[in-house]
XYZ file of C-alpha atoms in Angstrom:
174
model
C 8.677 -6.998 -4.684
C 6.222 -7.753 -7.461
C 3.704 -5.328 -9.096
C 0.319 -6.683 -9.924
C -2.338 -4.872 -11.951
C -6.079 -4.668 -10.927
C -8.505 -3.492 -13.625
C -10.250 -0.190 -13.328
C -13.659 -0.702 -14.921
C -16.132 1.857 -16.144
C -19.439 0.827 -14.469
C -21.641 2.307 -17.121
C -19.961 0.605 -20.166
C -18.314 -2.406 -18.446
C -15.052 -1.612 -20.288
C -11.621 -1.645 -18.631
C -10.388 2.002 -18.590
C -7.035 1.217 -16.948
C -5.260 -0.609 -14.164
C -4.233 0.020 -10.669
C -0.589 -0.971 -9.704
C -0.518 -2.991 -6.503
C 2.726 -4.012 -4.861
C 3.141 -7.356 -3.220
C 6.202 -8.935 -1.490
C 7.127 -12.396 -2.690
C 8.361 -13.682 0.665
C 10.614 -16.753 0.406
C 8.792 -18.656 3.264
C 5.306 -16.997 3.630
C 4.461 -16.523 -0.081
C 2.867 -13.549 -1.649
C 2.143 -10.902 1.075
C -0.215 -7.884 0.636
C 0.863 -4.365 1.406
C -0.707 -4.456 4.843
C 1.917 -7.009 5.843
C 4.929 -4.730 5.098
C 4.073 -1.066 4.043
C 3.790 0.231 7.633
C 7.146 -1.250 8.543
C 8.668 0.142 5.336
C 7.378 3.628 6.325
C 8.868 3.253 9.894
C 12.381 2.267 8.647
C 12.424 4.809 5.739
C 12.077 2.349 2.840
C 8.805 3.556 1.543
C 10.399 6.106 -0.831
C 12.381 3.399 -2.527
C 9.463 1.062 -2.711
C 7.262 3.835 -4.125
C 9.786 4.796 -6.733
C 10.107 1.089 -7.678
C 6.365 0.662 -8.080
C 6.012 4.012 -9.967
C 8.806 3.223 -12.306
C 7.701 -0.466 -12.966
C 4.068 0.693 -13.613
C 5.074 3.511 -15.882
C 7.280 1.294 -17.931
C 4.706 -1.346 -18.186
C 1.954 1.067 -19.063
C 3.969 2.747 -21.717
C 4.098 -0.610 -23.614
C 0.283 -0.974 -23.670
C -1.353 0.046 -26.874
C -4.954 1.191 -27.388
C -7.707 -1.235 -26.622
C -10.529 -1.860 -28.961
C -10.824 0.327 -31.982
C -11.545 3.920 -30.934
C -10.517 3.195 -27.350
C -7.657 5.086 -25.844
C -4.726 3.256 -24.283
C -5.407 2.308 -20.734
C -4.422 4.457 -17.730
C -2.262 3.408 -14.877
C -3.130 4.334 -11.262
C -0.232 4.288 -8.686
C -0.550 4.901 -5.011
C 1.683 7.535 -3.466
C 2.841 7.326 0.305
C 2.351 10.475 2.302
C 6.191 10.926 2.432
C 6.405 10.747 -1.332
C 3.813 13.392 -1.863
C 5.756 15.802 0.480
C 9.116 15.021 -1.242
C 10.181 18.438 -2.892
C 11.841 16.531 -5.799
C 8.868 14.328 -6.698
C 7.584 16.368 -9.659
C 11.085 16.647 -11.134
C 11.713 12.886 -10.724
C 8.307 12.062 -12.136
C 8.887 14.302 -15.194
C 12.221 12.456 -15.883
C 10.465 9.119 -15.488
C 7.753 9.999 -17.914
C 10.281 11.199 -20.411
C 12.309 8.121 -19.991
C 9.384 5.719 -20.294
C 7.460 7.652 -23.025
C 4.227 7.274 -20.953
C 1.776 10.150 -21.739
C 1.252 11.979 -18.561
C -2.472 11.998 -18.990
C -2.464 8.211 -18.689
C -0.986 8.309 -15.135
C -3.261 8.694 -12.116
C -1.482 9.276 -8.834
C -3.608 8.145 -5.847
C -3.157 9.513 -2.330
C -4.969 9.286 0.885
C -6.813 11.940 2.908
C -4.057 11.571 5.503
C -1.423 12.476 3.039
C -3.314 15.640 2.147
C -4.004 16.627 5.788
C -0.603 15.918 7.282
C 0.769 19.169 5.761
C -1.955 20.780 3.563
C 0.166 23.676 2.284
C 3.039 21.423 1.188
C 0.490 18.984 -0.357
C -1.203 21.809 -2.428
C 2.271 22.859 -3.697
C 3.232 19.302 -4.635
C -0.094 18.512 -6.222
C 0.058 21.681 -8.381
C 3.453 20.677 -9.582
C 2.200 17.131 -10.391
C -0.828 18.575 -12.152
C 1.395 20.879 -14.228
C 3.021 17.694 -15.569
C -0.331 16.620 -16.909
C -0.908 13.677 -14.562
C -4.334 13.108 -12.973
C -4.702 13.124 -9.231
C -7.070 11.020 -7.061
C -8.007 10.697 -3.472
C -8.284 7.022 -2.512
C -10.546 5.679 0.143
C -12.304 8.953 0.748
C -14.274 8.955 3.999
C -11.993 6.858 6.090
C -10.130 9.999 7.341
C -11.349 13.212 8.772
C -11.741 15.520 5.791
C -14.863 16.816 4.094
C -15.722 17.446 0.426
C -15.676 21.251 1.211
C -12.113 20.944 2.532
C -10.934 18.891 -0.507
C -11.956 21.692 -2.830
C -8.696 23.487 -2.106
C -6.709 20.648 -3.643
C -6.405 20.076 -7.455
C -8.073 16.637 -7.434
C -9.582 15.042 -10.499
C -10.884 11.792 -9.095
C -12.431 10.943 -5.801
C -12.588 7.258 -4.819
C -15.124 6.795 -2.156
C -14.370 4.166 0.454
C -16.407 0.933 0.102
C -17.740 1.357 3.633
C -20.007 4.153 2.299
C -21.493 2.128 -0.552
C -21.492 -1.382 0.598
C -24.965 -1.158 2.124
C -26.536 0.724 -0.803
C -29.360 -1.036 -2.487
């Protein structure tokens, strides 16, 4: 598995605020494979936790080494996707706290991204987990909002800092 980084750009200023960690599989015969080619299988066979931990650790270690950008700009943030199973893992916050201590990454520079489905599969457990993560100082984002079945009113119960709207809602705007 290889972690690549996609820039997160502020549309007003055009400046890069951070990066999103994206996992790829360097297959020996088929080349570089996107997550769609292996994540569903990894979830089915129970490997998603290990993949998620690997990506989270790799991204935090890498981001901890990044200094500030231009003068006066803060060090860039790192966004990492969490699988639904990871969010519902009772030990997630404890393991994340240990990872942040080990890498030296400031918690405020980490943005954990989750899907609507992760929140809706077990809302009470998700709220508990999100509150524990928020208490660490990390930021929380809902990725691809609008592809599931939740509403903005329903999302208000979760401690979410960032809402990433799915491109299907904005692709036809002029």
